[in-house]
Amino acid sequence: MHDALMAALSTVNDPELHRDLVSLGMIERAEVTGGVAQIKVNLTTPACPLKGQIEREVREAALTVPGVSEAVVTFGATVRMAAQPALPGVKHVLLVGSGKGGVGKSSVAVNLAASLAADGARVGLLDADVYGPSVAHMLGQGAARVTANAERKMQPIEAFGMKFISMANLSPAGQALVWRGPMLHSAVQQFVKDAAWGELDYLIVDLPPGTGDVQLSLTQTVQVTGAVIVTTPQDVALIDAARAIDMFRKASVPVLGVVENMSYFVAPDTGNVYDLFGRGGSRKLGEGYPLLGEVPIDMDVRQDGDAGIPAVLAHPDTPAARALIGVARNLAGQVSVLAVNKELAQSLADLPDQLTVV
């Protein structure tokens, strides 16, 4: 009956990867006892955005097997790597950038990291905006200090189930940094390579605005899986976001998607929707790139950030938090698609140059 069950499960495709679960190696267990099928699916990310659809289709497929009257579907998750580890123990480095400041990039980065961690992923967050670090404040850790471990590596601070490092935790409060390019490059290398990040599925990097030295240093220092572009619908922000996309293209960093922040405002008293900065501009910007989500203006996001707790944890049912959770899961899905496609490309490249047909 095991073979019949596996044959039935081979008809179920991962909705994002467009290949069946069996050939993807995602069926960890498939057993039938007393008419009950016990199936464990090993997802490619704990933040799978289509887990419910997969569960439903697996159950329906199992129930087509003669002798199966009930199907119990459980899940595990193993994040796959797109190539060699970006860093020892780190599967994916994901850059969060923008063409200009003031678009809410850091708020998006913090909430993406918190959402992925809440879904069960192992997450690190690097605040690479050395001139304007805000991650520590948004995580309620502004007074914490980064220390060194026994191997003389920087020990990231832990908050809300994730690890993070920020210049705010290394320099005196309120002190301005006046650094030239070489010093920035050295600092970025230390944050990335001289920190004890441990085993991570995702290292989220909050970049400074623009297309400067930090971005260049990171793309030259580590193997980057991809980048996320944060913008508002406003034309001036979209123009600069296009420049950021072009920068990543020139650096051979895949753009995994676009986030339209401050997309609209819903009046709490009437429910009317107002497009304060325009609407839908990022869809045009993102032609060829997935739109990961549209995040509305929400006072809770600002208040929670000031209070030191990510909005996706403090108020997960608000429209903005739901949108941010959706963005995080869509991003995880894009990373999985990229990783599996590279696995397939590598396996094809490893085939003999010539096959003998008998």
XYZ file of C-alpha atoms in Angstrom:
358
model
C 0.000 0.000 0.000
C 3.006 2.265 0.513
C 3.708 2.255 -3.224
C 0.092 3.122 -4.001
C 0.170 5.959 -1.486
C 3.409 7.362 -2.924
C 1.962 7.129 -6.424
C -1.048 9.149 -5.292
C 1.149 11.723 -3.591
C 3.219 12.097 -6.761
C 0.160 13.759 -8.321
C 0.418 16.652 -5.833
C 2.588 19.555 -6.962
C 4.186 22.208 -4.797
C 2.211 25.296 -5.919
C 5.336 27.469 -6.130
C 7.923 24.971 -7.310
C 5.583 23.372 -9.899
C 7.006 19.911 -9.312
C 5.496 16.992 -7.454
C 6.236 16.464 -3.773
C 7.708 12.999 -4.276
C 10.319 14.001 -6.858
C 11.194 17.024 -4.722
C 11.957 14.700 -1.819
C 9.375 16.421 0.364
C 7.568 13.254 1.545
C 9.392 12.295 4.727
C 6.959 9.603 5.813
C 4.036 7.830 4.136
C 2.525 4.897 6.018
C -0.901 3.260 6.194
C -2.080 1.489 9.347
C -5.634 0.319 9.878
C -6.920 2.438 7.017
C -5.246 5.623 8.332
C -2.567 7.222 6.162
C 0.161 8.974 8.169
C 1.981 11.462 5.951
C 4.732 13.884 6.910
C 5.631 16.591 4.412
C 9.022 18.277 4.749
C 8.488 21.828 3.483
C 11.269 23.917 1.956
C 10.676 26.652 4.546
C 8.802 26.862 7.858
C 7.271 30.090 6.523
C 5.644 28.327 3.559
C 2.880 30.653 2.293
C 0.839 27.806 0.753
C 1.012 25.232 3.538
C -2.774 25.034 3.813
C -3.193 24.283 0.117
C -0.525 21.583 0.239
C -2.165 19.972 3.280
C -5.561 19.897 1.590
C -4.268 18.435 -1.676
C -2.129 15.801 0.089
C -5.125 14.677 2.143
C -7.358 14.512 -0.930
C -4.756 12.495 -2.854
C -4.270 10.037 0.015
C -7.994 9.404 0.262
C -8.050 8.207 -3.369
C -5.950 5.159 -2.396
C -8.103 2.021 -1.951
C -8.218 1.011 1.706
C -7.453 4.508 3.032
C -10.369 5.995 4.963
C -8.529 8.758 6.835
C -5.412 10.845 6.234
C -3.336 12.614 8.878
C -0.920 15.179 7.447
C 1.901 16.687 9.512
C 4.741 18.983 8.544
C 8.435 19.558 9.073
C 10.636 22.065 7.283
C 14.202 22.219 6.015
C 15.319 25.414 4.314
C 17.273 24.554 1.183
C 20.379 26.392 0.060
C 20.680 28.070 -3.323
C 24.423 27.380 -3.562
C 27.321 27.015 -1.175
C 26.552 28.396 2.295
C 26.663 32.184 2.222
C 28.668 32.040 5.451
C 29.627 29.083 7.653
C 26.289 27.884 9.015
C 24.231 30.536 7.192
C 22.060 29.264 4.351
C 20.804 32.537 2.888
C 21.840 36.189 3.070
C 18.924 38.430 2.088
C 19.429 42.163 1.567
C 16.638 44.653 2.268
C 17.317 47.863 0.383
C 15.727 51.006 -0.969
C 16.703 53.765 -3.314
C 16.046 56.470 -0.746
C 15.401 56.957 2.950
C 12.049 57.458 4.591
C 10.235 54.575 2.932
C 10.099 52.390 6.060
C 12.860 49.995 5.012
C 14.080 49.268 8.545
C 10.542 48.706 9.834
C 9.981 46.238 7.009
C 13.314 44.471 7.655
C 12.639 44.099 11.395
C 9.147 42.757 10.834
C 10.257 40.376 8.075
C 12.888 38.914 10.401
C 10.453 38.683 13.329
C 7.787 37.022 11.191
C 10.191 34.412 9.792
C 11.446 33.664 13.303
C 7.881 33.353 14.607
C 7.180 30.802 11.857
C 10.048 28.686 13.143
C 12.994 29.740 10.979
C 16.451 30.408 12.418
C 16.954 34.096 11.726
C 19.661 36.697 12.102
C 19.268 40.424 11.483
C 22.236 42.627 10.611
C 21.753 46.383 10.854
C 24.149 47.534 8.135
C 22.813 51.090 8.188
C 25.857 52.182 10.174
C 25.122 55.919 9.883
C 21.509 55.605 11.015
C 21.105 52.343 12.956
C 17.574 51.804 14.214
C 17.153 48.026 14.523
C 18.272 47.905 18.170
C 15.676 50.526 19.164
C 12.915 48.732 17.241
C 13.752 45.529 19.116
C 13.866 47.215 22.522
C 17.605 46.566 22.881
C 19.102 50.037 22.521
C 20.971 49.772 25.827
C 22.390 46.287 25.172
C 26.051 45.904 24.280
C 27.640 43.500 21.805
C 30.263 41.343 23.547
C 32.967 38.934 22.385
C 32.817 35.185 22.921
C 35.673 32.833 23.825
C 36.797 32.745 20.165
C 36.953 36.559 20.190
C 34.022 36.812 17.780
C 31.205 39.279 18.220
C 28.277 37.656 20.008
C 24.979 38.783 18.479
C 22.249 39.987 20.824
C 19.079 37.884 20.982
C 15.556 39.262 20.918
C 12.188 37.791 19.910
C 13.731 34.490 18.844
C 16.349 35.984 16.517
C 19.931 37.210 16.673
C 20.973 40.707 15.665
C 23.913 43.089 15.524
C 23.653 46.858 15.176
C 26.172 49.668 15.310
C 23.862 51.186 17.924
C 25.022 48.446 20.290
C 28.686 49.125 19.604
C 28.981 52.919 19.743
C 27.932 55.459 22.388
C 24.330 56.629 22.105
C 23.938 59.718 19.975
C 27.487 59.628 18.633
C 27.762 60.324 14.902
C 30.028 58.123 12.807
C 32.195 59.971 10.304
C 33.755 57.156 8.305
C 35.179 56.918 4.833
C 34.745 53.971 2.496
C 37.601 51.751 3.757
C 36.375 51.979 7.355
C 32.843 51.101 6.259
C 34.136 48.127 4.308
C 36.093 46.902 7.332
C 33.079 47.294 9.636
C 30.780 45.411 7.267
C 33.268 42.566 6.975
C 33.494 42.321 10.764
C 29.715 42.308 11.185
C 29.380 39.518 8.646
C 32.474 37.355 9.065
C 33.647 38.057 12.617
C 30.306 37.502 14.313
C 29.169 34.221 15.875
C 25.930 33.935 13.903
C 25.770 30.171 14.348
C 23.309 28.106 12.314
C 20.859 30.345 10.444
C 18.300 29.759 7.730
C 18.146 33.450 6.864
C 20.404 36.409 7.635
C 18.375 39.546 6.894
C 20.515 42.621 6.211
C 18.992 46.075 6.660
C 20.961 48.196 4.197
C 21.422 51.957 4.311
C 19.411 53.897 1.715
C 20.859 54.392 -1.730
C 23.555 52.598 -3.701
C 26.781 53.263 -1.817
C 29.804 51.689 -0.167
C 27.982 49.342 2.208
C 25.965 47.749 -0.592
C 29.093 47.284 -2.680
C 31.054 45.835 0.253
C 28.375 43.287 1.092
C 27.952 42.043 -2.458
C 31.731 41.608 -2.688
C 32.146 40.027 0.765
C 29.520 37.274 0.884
C 27.432 35.084 -1.382
C 24.091 36.900 -1.396
C 20.961 34.894 -2.196
C 18.914 37.920 -3.222
C 17.551 41.357 -2.419
C 14.211 42.877 -1.517
C 13.376 46.416 -2.611
C 11.211 48.564 -0.327
C 9.485 51.599 -1.817
C 6.378 53.718 -1.463
C 3.946 54.342 -4.336
C 5.266 57.898 -4.693
C 7.005 58.638 -8.002
C 10.144 60.077 -6.399
C 10.596 56.904 -4.332
C 9.955 54.662 -7.332
C 12.598 56.466 -9.394
C 15.211 55.817 -6.723
C 13.999 52.242 -6.205
C 14.612 51.608 -9.909
C 18.205 52.737 -9.365
C 18.567 50.270 -6.492
C 17.280 47.457 -8.721
C 19.798 48.440 -11.380
C 22.595 48.395 -8.806
C 21.726 44.846 -7.718
C 21.477 43.771 -11.337
C 24.987 45.081 -12.011
C 26.229 43.280 -8.886
C 24.592 40.019 -10.099
C 22.309 39.902 -7.068
C 18.825 38.540 -7.871
C 15.957 40.839 -6.905
C 13.482 38.536 -5.170
C 10.658 41.050 -5.052
C 9.321 44.494 -4.267
C 7.470 45.644 -1.140
C 5.156 48.639 -1.502
C 5.120 50.227 1.944
C 2.646 52.957 2.999
C 0.555 51.677 0.125
C -2.749 53.078 1.392
C -4.532 54.243 4.527
C -7.769 52.839 5.917
C -9.679 55.382 8.017
C -10.483 53.663 11.341
C -13.805 55.496 11.744
C -15.261 55.007 8.260
C -13.250 52.222 6.679
C -12.637 54.404 3.639
C -9.385 53.732 1.790
C -7.166 56.663 0.881
C -4.169 56.452 -1.472
C -2.100 59.141 0.203
C 1.018 58.588 -1.919
C -0.626 57.172 -5.017
C -1.225 53.464 -5.544
C 0.168 50.622 -7.562
C 3.345 52.293 -8.785
C 5.450 49.403 -7.532
C 3.532 47.038 -9.798
C 4.957 48.894 -12.775
C 8.366 49.070 -11.122
C 8.185 45.391 -10.331
C 7.429 44.149 -13.837
C 9.601 41.080 -13.994
C 9.920 41.030 -10.186
C 7.291 39.647 -7.798
C 5.268 42.139 -5.772
C 5.718 40.589 -2.337
C 2.998 42.715 -0.773
C 1.351 46.076 -0.227
C 1.610 47.318 3.361
C -0.869 49.969 4.510
C -0.063 52.919 6.742
C -0.832 51.792 10.276
C -0.132 53.692 13.490
C 0.513 50.414 15.322
C 3.630 49.784 13.219
C 5.113 53.113 14.314
C 4.019 52.777 17.941
C 5.239 49.195 18.230
C 8.582 50.120 16.691
C 8.989 52.951 19.192
C 8.001 50.582 22.000
C 10.621 48.050 20.908
C 8.450 45.182 19.690
C 7.769 44.221 16.052
C 4.195 44.876 14.952
C 3.845 41.320 13.589
C 4.229 40.102 17.187
C 2.520 42.902 19.090
C -0.560 43.280 16.868
C -0.514 40.396 14.378
C -4.154 40.831 13.368
C -3.909 44.416 12.136
C -3.961 44.998 8.354
C -0.326 46.140 8.280
C 0.923 43.204 10.364
C -1.005 40.718 8.233
C 0.500 42.286 5.125
C 4.019 42.100 6.593
C 3.539 38.457 7.573
C 2.399 37.802 4.009
C 5.473 39.576 2.647
C 7.771 37.443 4.819
C 6.122 34.205 3.693
C 6.133 35.262 0.046
C 9.827 36.096 0.367
C 10.527 32.687 1.893
C 8.669 31.138 -1.022
C 10.784 33.039 -3.537
C 13.958 31.881 -1.800
C 12.743 28.272 -1.975
C 11.966 28.575 -5.690
C 15.432 29.990 -6.354
C 17.127 27.275 -4.284
C 15.258 24.363 -5.867
C 15.762 25.721 -9.383
C 19.506 25.989 -8.735
C 19.506 22.432 -7.369
C 17.847 21.251 -10.575
C 20.242 23.242 -12.772
C 23.224 21.783 -10.901
C 21.921 18.229 -11.206
C 21.489 18.701 -14.964
C 24.988 20.168 -15.230
C 26.372 17.097 -13.453
C 24.956 14.738 -16.089
C 27.448 13.268 -18.588
C 28.000 15.415 -21.654
C 26.778 12.598 -23.851
C 24.225 9.945 -23.014
C 24.204 6.634 -24.831
C 20.750 5.658 -25.995
C 20.192 1.890 -26.045
